[in-house]
Amino acid sequence: MSDKRIYIFDTTLRDGEQVPGCKLNTRQKVEIARELERLGVDVIEAGFPISSPGDFESVEVIAKMVKDVTVCGLTRSVQKDIDVAADALRYAKRPRIHTGIGTSDSHIKYKFRSNREEIIERAVAAVKYAKRYVEDVEFYAEDAGRTDNEYLARVMEAVIKAGATVLNIPDTTGYCLPDEYGRKIKYLKENVKGIEKAILSTHCHNDLGLATANSIAGVQNGARQIECTINGVGERAGNTSLEEVVMIMRQQATLNFETNINTKMLKYMSELVSDKMGVPVQPNKAIVGANAFAHSSGIHQDGVIKKRETYEIINPLDVGVDQSAIVLTARSGRAALAYRAKEVGYNLTKDQLDLIYIDFLKLADKKKEVDEVDLQVLLSNRLVAVRA
Ligand code: KIV
Ligand code: ZN
């Protein structure tokens, strides 16, 4: 595989779904998994099989159904978890067990009441145990974002020796700054013996709004897999948003990365996940929010009507949005009003436009948005319009 290729590991059905209010049943998970496969993700993390019979069933059904994509199940570094995950994945064409343990001092001391050496032993034992079942074993070092780099490198070296194929470096608490996270990945690339045998993976949370920036810093410094979710759903402030990292890599040619994602499905996937989870997408969400391609101020509208690229860096068609929207508000100018009037069948002269614009502003000051029905009424009331 070329050095440009970045693998997209989708965890909408595991890290995204474990959030209160985002719970999905097996039927919903299977439907989303089918569409994730069409979208072109490389890995679907289908669930945490030991967590509940429902999650076990979801992983099992998805593993049977999906053909071209790796299906992954999460475990702790606990033998029973690994047994159950292996069982749920037994029909998968490409199974992956994702096992791991906390490596930051706070996790080691307070969560595990353990010490650094014992954590390495547990990590190695878990990877070796998972290797009895599957070839493809991903290891996560939970809270790697706050783990001292030297120790993290020792953990990684040990799990590679034990057979780990992918090394996940989660910024579990969303703590890192982009250059700090990037340096962590670089440090591992440069200091872990055997690193060339494994793929480094980013897994960033959005507590400081930096998940996307951190993931990109990760791949710029040698990671080759990004873990992310549709709409950025996930614990607390969420995970890295799939649509954001994919479009950054597509739009920014100097990064020189490529993914297998069919970007024309991004808007559809966002709506599908939002609908199934019952969680709305914020209107100003990058790429897929309702306002991502909507223009409401007069200056921007005038520019976009003259040439779309003046205020848009992405062609909406590339992410499955039919067209940019010119929204009529009290901040809109004559150019937008004439444009929208033409769309509903009125070709206004300059004088007609001046007249209608006065009516329009009066209405727009009272309403948040002048919609198509309002516009039709305004135009027909004035009787000054000429059918286009
Ligand atoms: O954020 C995290 O550390 C995780 C791991 C379980 C991979 O989700
Ligand atoms: Zn996570």
Tab-separated table of C-alpha atoms and ligand atoms in Angstrom:
chain	number	residue	atom	x	y	z
A	1	MET	CA	0.000	0.000	0.000
A	2	SER	CA	1.326	3.460	-0.887
A	3	ASP	CA	2.624	5.789	1.791
A	4	LYS	CA	-0.167	8.222	0.919
A	5	ARG	CA	-2.946	5.845	1.907
A	6	ILE	CA	-4.616	6.551	5.253
A	7	TYR	CA	-6.875	3.836	6.697
A	8	ILE	CA	-10.209	4.970	8.074
A	9	PHE	CA	-11.258	3.050	11.196
A	10	ASP	CA	-14.860	3.870	11.977
A	11	THR	CA	-15.915	3.521	15.611
A	12	THR	CA	-19.408	5.055	15.350
A	13	LEU	CA	-20.881	1.713	16.420
A	14	ARG	CA	-18.594	1.368	19.471
A	15	ASP	CA	-17.133	4.625	20.845
A	16	GLY	CA	-19.906	6.656	19.204
A	17	GLU	CA	-22.728	4.456	20.355
A	18	GLN	CA	-21.632	4.070	23.978
A	19	VAL	CA	-22.801	7.620	24.692
A	20	PRO	CA	-26.078	8.184	26.561
A	21	GLY	CA	-28.839	8.920	24.061
A	22	CYS	CA	-26.956	7.364	21.120
A	23	LYS	CA	-27.831	3.712	21.827
A	24	LEU	CA	-28.605	1.626	18.746
A	25	ASN	CA	-30.262	-1.766	18.508
A	26	THR	CA	-28.810	-4.598	16.425
A	27	ARG	CA	-31.008	-3.876	13.392
A	28	GLN	CA	-29.920	-0.203	13.383
A	29	LYS	CA	-26.260	-1.117	13.841
A	30	VAL	CA	-26.399	-3.589	10.980
A	31	GLU	CA	-28.012	-1.018	8.708
A	32	ILE	CA	-25.309	1.547	9.504
A	33	ALA	CA	-22.539	-1.065	9.078
A	34	ARG	CA	-23.847	-1.939	5.605
A	35	GLU	CA	-23.667	1.723	4.625
A	36	LEU	CA	-20.225	2.179	6.221
A	37	GLU	CA	-18.981	-0.603	3.962
A	38	ARG	CA	-20.424	1.210	0.914
A	39	LEU	CA	-18.862	4.445	2.179
A	40	GLY	CA	-15.453	2.776	1.906
A	41	VAL	CA	-14.167	2.646	5.470
A	42	ASP	CA	-11.321	0.185	6.039
A	43	VAL	CA	-12.308	-0.988	9.524
A	44	ILE	CA	-15.658	-1.092	11.313
A	45	GLU	CA	-15.407	-1.315	15.086
A	46	ALA	CA	-18.755	-3.008	15.553
A	47	GLY	CA	-18.923	-3.068	19.347
A	48	PHE	CA	-17.621	-4.299	22.686
A	49	PRO	CA	-18.891	-7.895	22.635
A	50	ILE	CA	-18.578	-8.686	26.350
A	51	SER	CA	-20.486	-5.548	27.362
A	52	SER	CA	-23.975	-6.947	26.645
A	53	PRO	CA	-25.703	-9.780	24.751
A	54	GLY	CA	-27.077	-7.140	22.374
A	55	ASP	CA	-23.608	-5.868	21.523
A	56	PHE	CA	-22.339	-9.433	21.096
A	57	GLU	CA	-25.169	-10.102	18.650
A	58	SER	CA	-24.469	-6.882	16.715
A	59	VAL	CA	-20.795	-7.757	16.275
A	60	GLU	CA	-21.676	-11.316	15.277
A	61	VAL	CA	-24.265	-10.278	12.657
A	62	ILE	CA	-22.061	-7.511	11.236
A	63	ALA	CA	-19.081	-9.903	11.083
A	64	LYS	CA	-21.175	-12.339	9.040
A	65	MET	CA	-22.592	-9.681	6.743
A	66	VAL	CA	-19.595	-7.485	5.896
A	67	LYS	CA	-17.360	-8.811	3.132
A	68	ASP	CA	-14.603	-6.385	2.192
A	69	VAL	CA	-13.968	-4.532	5.424
A	70	THR	CA	-12.145	-5.541	8.598
A	71	VAL	CA	-14.577	-6.022	11.489
A	72	CYS	CA	-13.216	-5.255	14.906
A	73	GLY	CA	-14.391	-5.956	18.466
A	74	LEU	CA	-13.138	-4.139	21.561
A	75	THR	CA	-11.842	-5.853	24.693
A	76	ARG	CA	-10.036	-4.981	27.889
A	77	SER	CA	-6.773	-6.827	28.606
A	78	VAL	CA	-8.848	-9.596	30.126
A	79	GLN	CA	-8.957	-13.174	28.819
A	80	LYS	CA	-12.727	-13.514	29.128
A	81	ASP	CA	-13.261	-10.328	27.070
A	82	ILE	CA	-10.951	-11.703	24.373
A	83	ASP	CA	-12.686	-15.111	24.332
A	84	VAL	CA	-16.060	-13.435	23.865
A	85	ALA	CA	-14.803	-11.031	21.177
A	86	ALA	CA	-13.194	-13.900	19.262
A	87	ASP	CA	-16.480	-15.800	19.436
A	88	ALA	CA	-18.477	-12.805	18.143
A	89	LEU	CA	-15.976	-12.377	15.299
A	90	ARG	CA	-15.747	-16.066	14.334
A	91	TYR	CA	-17.561	-15.591	10.990
A	92	ALA	CA	-15.683	-12.434	9.980
A	93	LYS	CA	-13.703	-12.598	6.769
A	94	ARG	CA	-11.240	-10.117	8.250
A	95	PRO	CA	-11.494	-10.185	12.054
A	96	ARG	CA	-9.549	-7.844	14.306
A	97	ILE	CA	-9.403	-7.923	18.104
A	98	HIS	CA	-8.810	-4.510	19.664
A	99	THR	CA	-7.365	-4.998	23.112
A	100	GLY	CA	-5.547	-2.679	25.469
A	101	ILE	CA	-5.018	-1.110	28.857
A	102	GLY	CA	-4.485	2.320	30.447
A	103	THR	CA	-0.863	3.440	30.409
A	104	SER	CA	-0.867	6.917	31.988
A	105	ASP	CA	0.362	7.186	35.559
A	106	SER	CA	-3.089	8.197	36.720
A	107	HIS	CA	-4.708	5.133	35.117
A	108	ILE	CA	-1.980	2.852	36.444
A	109	LYS	CA	-2.140	4.213	39.974
A	110	TYR	CA	-5.847	4.936	40.469
A	111	LYS	CA	-7.664	2.674	38.032
A	112	PHE	CA	-5.492	-0.420	38.207
A	113	ARG	CA	-3.696	0.196	41.541
A	114	SER	CA	-0.714	-1.281	39.750
A	115	ASN	CA	2.708	-0.275	38.499
A	116	ARG	CA	4.326	0.309	35.105
A	117	GLU	CA	6.045	-3.094	34.829
A	118	GLU	CA	2.904	-5.022	35.677
A	119	ILE	CA	0.927	-3.038	33.069
A	120	ILE	CA	3.444	-4.018	30.387
A	121	GLU	CA	3.095	-7.664	31.429
A	122	ARG	CA	-0.700	-7.460	31.225
A	123	ALA	CA	-0.552	-5.738	27.827
A	124	VAL	CA	1.787	-8.382	26.414
A	125	ALA	CA	-0.297	-11.224	27.841
A	126	ALA	CA	-3.484	-9.782	26.288
A	127	VAL	CA	-1.919	-9.407	22.840
A	128	LYS	CA	-0.464	-12.934	22.973
A	129	TYR	CA	-3.813	-14.300	24.063
A	130	ALA	CA	-5.689	-12.491	21.277
A	131	LYS	CA	-3.143	-13.827	18.750
A	132	ARG	CA	-4.345	-17.346	19.543
A	133	TYR	CA	-7.583	-16.406	17.813
A	134	VAL	CA	-6.744	-13.862	15.111
A	135	GLU	CA	-3.742	-12.624	13.188
A	136	ASP	CA	-4.837	-8.991	13.265
A	137	VAL	CA	-4.530	-7.619	16.815
A	138	GLU	CA	-4.737	-3.905	17.545
A	139	PHE	CA	-3.427	-2.685	20.880
A	140	TYR	CA	-4.668	0.543	22.522
A	141	ALA	CA	-2.757	2.371	25.237
A	142	GLU	CA	-5.640	4.144	26.930
A	143	ASP	CA	-4.819	7.737	27.924
A	144	ALA	CA	-1.688	7.626	25.754
A	145	GLY	CA	-2.179	11.391	25.350
A	146	ARG	CA	-1.111	11.830	28.984
A	147	THR	CA	1.376	8.950	29.047
A	148	ASP	CA	5.051	9.747	29.283
A	149	ASN	CA	6.566	9.086	25.817
A	150	GLU	CA	9.488	7.017	27.014
A	151	TYR	CA	7.260	4.610	28.892
A	152	LEU	CA	4.730	4.550	26.016
A	153	ALA	CA	7.551	3.540	23.676
A	154	ARG	CA	8.470	0.643	25.982
A	155	VAL	CA	4.856	-0.534	26.034
A	156	MET	CA	4.658	-0.366	22.237
A	157	GLU	CA	7.919	-2.232	21.745
A	158	ALA	CA	6.682	-5.004	24.024
A	159	VAL	CA	3.299	-5.408	22.328
A	160	ILE	CA	4.855	-5.421	18.842
A	161	LYS	CA	7.089	-8.286	20.011
A	162	ALA	CA	3.952	-10.019	21.261
A	163	GLY	CA	2.420	-9.717	17.776
A	164	ALA	CA	0.358	-6.495	17.708
A	165	THR	CA	-0.273	-5.400	14.119
A	166	VAL	CA	-1.785	-1.969	14.857
A	167	LEU	CA	-0.823	0.412	17.672
A	168	ASN	CA	-3.584	2.749	18.795
A	169	ILE	CA	-2.424	5.927	20.575
A	170	PRO	CA	-5.621	7.358	22.085
A	171	ASP	CA	-5.809	10.872	23.402
A	172	THR	CA	-8.617	9.516	25.569
A	173	THR	CA	-9.259	12.731	27.464
A	174	GLY	CA	-8.780	15.106	24.522
A	175	TYR	CA	-5.888	16.745	26.360
A	176	CYS	CA	-3.114	17.097	23.783
A	177	LEU	CA	-2.266	20.058	21.604
A	178	PRO	CA	-1.756	19.193	17.925
A	179	ASP	CA	2.020	19.642	17.938
A	180	GLU	CA	2.311	17.664	21.182
A	181	TYR	CA	0.257	14.777	19.757
A	182	GLY	CA	2.219	14.936	16.495
A	183	ARG	CA	5.506	14.807	18.421
A	184	LYS	CA	4.270	11.786	20.368
A	185	ILE	CA	3.637	9.873	17.148
A	186	LYS	CA	6.998	10.966	15.751
A	187	TYR	CA	8.738	9.898	18.954
A	188	LEU	CA	7.215	6.436	18.678
A	189	LYS	CA	8.141	6.206	14.986
A	190	GLU	CA	11.741	7.079	15.828
A	191	ASN	CA	12.241	5.239	19.096
A	192	VAL	CA	10.266	1.988	19.045
A	193	LYS	CA	12.223	-1.018	17.823
A	194	GLY	CA	10.158	-2.969	15.278
A	195	ILE	CA	7.761	-0.083	14.606
A	196	GLU	CA	7.960	-0.797	10.854
A	197	LYS	CA	6.055	-4.049	11.497
A	198	ALA	CA	2.985	-2.197	12.814
A	199	ILE	CA	0.588	0.564	11.783
A	200	LEU	CA	0.295	3.540	14.126
A	201	SER	CA	-3.257	4.740	14.672
A	202	THR	CA	-4.726	7.985	16.001
A	203	HIS	CA	-7.758	7.984	18.298
A	204	CYS	CA	-8.564	11.492	19.475
A	205	HIS	CA	-11.327	12.902	21.640
A	206	ASN	CA	-12.706	16.372	21.301
A	207	ASP	CA	-12.764	17.795	24.840
A	208	LEU	CA	-10.854	20.896	23.734
A	209	GLY	CA	-12.215	20.878	20.184
A	210	LEU	CA	-8.871	19.543	18.901
A	211	ALA	CA	-9.722	15.981	17.865
A	212	THR	CA	-9.592	16.687	14.131
A	213	ALA	CA	-6.430	18.817	14.349
A	214	ASN	CA	-4.729	16.176	16.509
A	215	SER	CA	-5.624	13.360	14.120
A	216	ILE	CA	-4.193	15.288	11.190
A	217	ALA	CA	-1.043	16.072	13.197
A	218	GLY	CA	-0.830	12.331	13.869
A	219	VAL	CA	-0.848	11.321	10.207
A	220	GLN	CA	1.556	14.142	9.332
A	221	ASN	CA	3.969	12.539	11.769
A	222	GLY	CA	3.690	8.941	10.675
A	223	ALA	CA	0.358	7.470	11.785
A	224	ARG	CA	-1.423	5.605	8.974
A	225	GLN	CA	-4.838	4.969	10.503
A	226	ILE	CA	-7.378	7.447	11.889
A	227	GLU	CA	-10.114	6.299	14.287
A	228	CYS	CA	-13.194	8.437	13.959
A	229	THR	CA	-16.993	8.540	13.973
A	230	ILE	CA	-19.715	9.898	11.726
A	231	ASN	CA	-20.733	13.382	12.957
A	232	GLY	CA	-17.953	13.120	15.573
A	233	VAL	CA	-20.315	11.366	17.998
A	234	GLY	CA	-18.640	9.865	21.047
A	235	GLU	CA	-17.838	10.121	24.739
A	236	ARG	CA	-18.316	13.601	26.260
A	237	ALA	CA	-17.448	16.136	23.508
A	238	GLY	CA	-17.078	13.314	20.994
A	239	ASN	CA	-14.487	11.619	18.806
A	240	THR	CA	-12.711	12.808	15.687
A	241	SER	CA	-15.284	13.457	12.992
A	242	LEU	CA	-14.858	11.165	9.973
A	243	GLU	CA	-16.194	13.679	7.479
A	244	GLU	CA	-13.785	16.364	8.710
A	245	VAL	CA	-10.558	14.352	8.486
A	246	VAL	CA	-11.540	12.825	5.157
A	247	MET	CA	-12.334	16.195	3.588
A	248	ILE	CA	-9.187	17.816	5.015
A	249	MET	CA	-7.085	15.125	3.352
A	250	ARG	CA	-9.036	15.505	0.112
A	251	GLN	CA	-8.978	19.314	-0.043
A	252	GLN	CA	-5.439	19.913	1.162
A	253	ALA	CA	-3.353	18.490	-1.675
A	254	THR	CA	-0.071	19.399	0.026
A	255	LEU	CA	-0.760	16.812	2.722
A	256	ASN	CA	-0.465	14.184	-0.017
A	257	PHE	CA	-2.805	11.661	1.622
A	258	GLU	CA	-5.655	9.632	0.212
A	259	THR	CA	-8.466	7.517	1.648
A	260	ASN	CA	-10.895	5.029	0.163
A	261	ILE	CA	-13.945	7.082	1.203
A	262	ASN	CA	-16.687	7.880	-1.296
A	263	THR	CA	-17.116	11.471	-0.154
A	264	LYS	CA	-20.389	11.851	-2.057
A	265	MET	CA	-21.976	9.700	0.671
A	266	LEU	CA	-20.909	11.919	3.578
A	267	LYS	CA	-24.078	13.990	3.920
A	268	TYR	CA	-26.241	10.880	3.589
A	269	MET	CA	-24.206	9.038	6.257
A	270	SER	CA	-24.491	11.998	8.590
A	271	GLU	CA	-28.279	12.049	8.213
A	272	LEU	CA	-28.511	8.283	8.587
A	273	VAL	CA	-26.536	8.205	11.853
A	274	SER	CA	-28.298	11.279	13.219
A	275	ASP	CA	-31.663	9.757	12.407
A	276	LYS	CA	-30.925	6.303	13.865
A	277	MET	CA	-29.354	7.744	17.029
A	278	GLY	CA	-31.986	10.443	17.371
A	279	VAL	CA	-29.215	13.011	17.850
A	280	PRO	CA	-29.417	16.150	15.684
A	281	VAL	CA	-26.352	17.541	13.929
A	282	GLN	CA	-25.443	21.083	14.980
A	283	PRO	CA	-26.278	23.440	12.065
A	284	ASN	CA	-22.761	24.878	11.893
A	285	LYS	CA	-21.071	21.449	11.894
A	286	ALA	CA	-18.268	21.415	9.298
A	287	ILE	CA	-19.028	19.512	6.068
A	288	VAL	CA	-22.428	18.078	7.032
A	289	GLY	CA	-24.241	20.741	9.113
A	290	ALA	CA	-27.370	22.356	7.627
A	291	ASN	CA	-25.488	25.648	7.283
A	292	ALA	CA	-22.212	24.228	5.934
A	293	PHE	CA	-23.102	25.441	2.427
A	294	ALA	CA	-25.640	28.160	3.315
A	295	HIS	CA	-24.890	31.845	2.740
A	296	SER	CA	-26.918	34.542	4.413
A	297	SER	CA	-24.961	37.790	4.492
A	298	GLY	CA	-25.271	40.085	1.490
A	299	ILE	CA	-21.531	40.321	0.817
A	300	HIS	CA	-21.061	36.544	0.810
A	301	GLN	CA	-24.217	35.941	-1.235
A	302	ASP	CA	-23.141	38.406	-3.899
A	303	GLY	CA	-19.758	36.661	-4.127
A	304	VAL	CA	-21.157	33.123	-4.259
A	305	ILE	CA	-23.727	34.063	-6.915
A	306	LYS	CA	-20.937	35.512	-9.055
A	307	LYS	CA	-18.563	32.606	-8.407
A	308	ARG	CA	-19.175	29.845	-5.877
A	309	GLU	CA	-15.472	29.500	-4.979
A	310	THR	CA	-15.319	33.027	-3.545
A	311	TYR	CA	-16.776	31.732	-0.280
A	312	GLU	CA	-16.731	27.930	-0.633
A	313	ILE	CA	-13.636	25.740	-0.505
A	314	ILE	CA	-15.600	22.533	-1.055
A	315	ASN	CA	-17.974	21.802	-3.906
A	316	PRO	CA	-21.175	20.730	-2.104
A	317	LEU	CA	-21.721	18.005	-4.720
A	318	ASP	CA	-18.483	16.361	-3.527
A	319	VAL	CA	-20.041	15.611	-0.133
A	320	GLY	CA	-23.502	14.791	-1.432
A	321	VAL	CA	-25.154	18.175	-0.897
A	322	ASP	CA	-27.193	19.149	-3.991
A	323	GLN	CA	-26.342	22.821	-4.014
A	324	SER	CA	-25.265	25.793	-1.936
A	325	ALA	CA	-28.148	27.643	-0.295
A	326	ILE	CA	-28.766	31.354	-0.590
A	327	VAL	CA	-30.772	32.039	2.564
A	328	LEU	CA	-32.845	35.227	2.693
A	329	THR	CA	-32.452	37.127	5.971
A	330	ALA	CA	-32.354	40.793	6.982
A	331	ARG	CA	-28.634	40.689	6.161
A	332	SER	CA	-29.230	39.665	2.530
A	333	GLY	CA	-28.711	42.063	-0.343
A	334	ARG	CA	-30.436	42.711	-3.650
A	335	ALA	CA	-28.315	40.160	-5.504
A	336	ALA	CA	-29.613	37.352	-3.282
A	337	LEU	CA	-33.210	38.553	-3.554
A	338	ALA	CA	-33.012	38.706	-7.363
A	339	TYR	CA	-31.364	35.270	-7.453
A	340	ARG	CA	-34.032	33.629	-5.284
A	341	ALA	CA	-36.861	35.444	-7.138
A	342	LYS	CA	-35.513	34.035	-10.396
A	343	GLU	CA	-35.431	30.553	-8.871
A	344	VAL	CA	-39.180	30.798	-8.179
A	345	GLY	CA	-39.948	32.137	-11.650
A	346	TYR	CA	-39.623	35.948	-11.468
A	347	ASN	CA	-37.098	37.840	-13.542
A	348	LEU	CA	-37.080	41.247	-11.876
A	349	THR	CA	-36.067	44.519	-13.498
A	350	LYS	CA	-33.900	46.887	-11.455
A	351	ASP	CA	-36.903	49.057	-10.507
A	352	GLN	CA	-39.006	46.056	-9.530
A	353	LEU	CA	-36.146	44.725	-7.441
A	354	ASP	CA	-35.745	48.070	-5.615
A	355	LEU	CA	-39.419	48.074	-4.754
A	356	ILE	CA	-39.622	44.472	-3.610
A	357	TYR	CA	-36.424	44.880	-1.615
A	358	ILE	CA	-38.103	47.457	0.647
A	359	ASP	CA	-40.980	45.028	1.378
A	360	PHE	CA	-38.509	42.223	1.820
A	361	LEU	CA	-36.432	44.071	4.455
A	362	LYS	CA	-39.549	44.933	6.474
A	363	LEU	CA	-40.535	41.283	6.558
A	364	ALA	CA	-36.987	40.037	7.132
A	365	ASP	CA	-36.619	42.271	10.194
A	366	LYS	CA	-39.620	40.481	11.715
A	367	LYS	CA	-38.660	36.929	10.724
A	368	LYS	CA	-35.448	34.936	11.132
A	369	GLU	CA	-35.647	33.777	7.526
A	370	VAL	CA	-37.790	34.718	4.538
A	371	ASP	CA	-38.734	31.366	3.053
A	372	GLU	CA	-39.991	30.438	-0.376
A	373	VAL	CA	-43.665	30.858	0.515
A	374	ASP	CA	-42.981	34.324	1.995
A	375	LEU	CA	-41.105	35.228	-1.145
A	376	GLN	CA	-43.934	34.124	-3.439
A	377	VAL	CA	-46.412	36.208	-1.419
A	378	LEU	CA	-44.140	39.268	-1.490
A	379	LEU	CA	-43.709	39.002	-5.242
A	380	SER	CA	-47.338	38.377	-6.164
A	381	ASN	CA	-48.630	41.060	-3.755
A	382	ARG	CA	-46.613	43.716	-5.472
A	383	LEU	CA	-47.812	42.676	-8.933
A	384	VAL	CA	-44.730	44.215	-10.366
A	385	ALA	CA	-43.009	41.067	-11.314
A	386	VAL	CA	-42.684	39.722	-14.757
A	387	ARG	CA	-42.733	35.936	-15.195
A	388	ALA	CA	-39.321	34.800	-16.222
B	1	KIV	O1	-10.635	6.720	24.024
B	1	KIV	C1	-10.107	5.618	24.226
B	1	KIV	O2	-9.060	5.495	24.854
B	1	KIV	C2	-10.789	4.440	23.700
B	1	KIV	C3	-10.062	3.125	23.771
B	1	KIV	C4	-10.899	2.114	24.450
B	1	KIV	C5	-9.621	2.713	22.409
B	1	KIV	O3	-11.880	4.537	23.167
B	2	ZN	ZN	-12.272	6.626	22.621
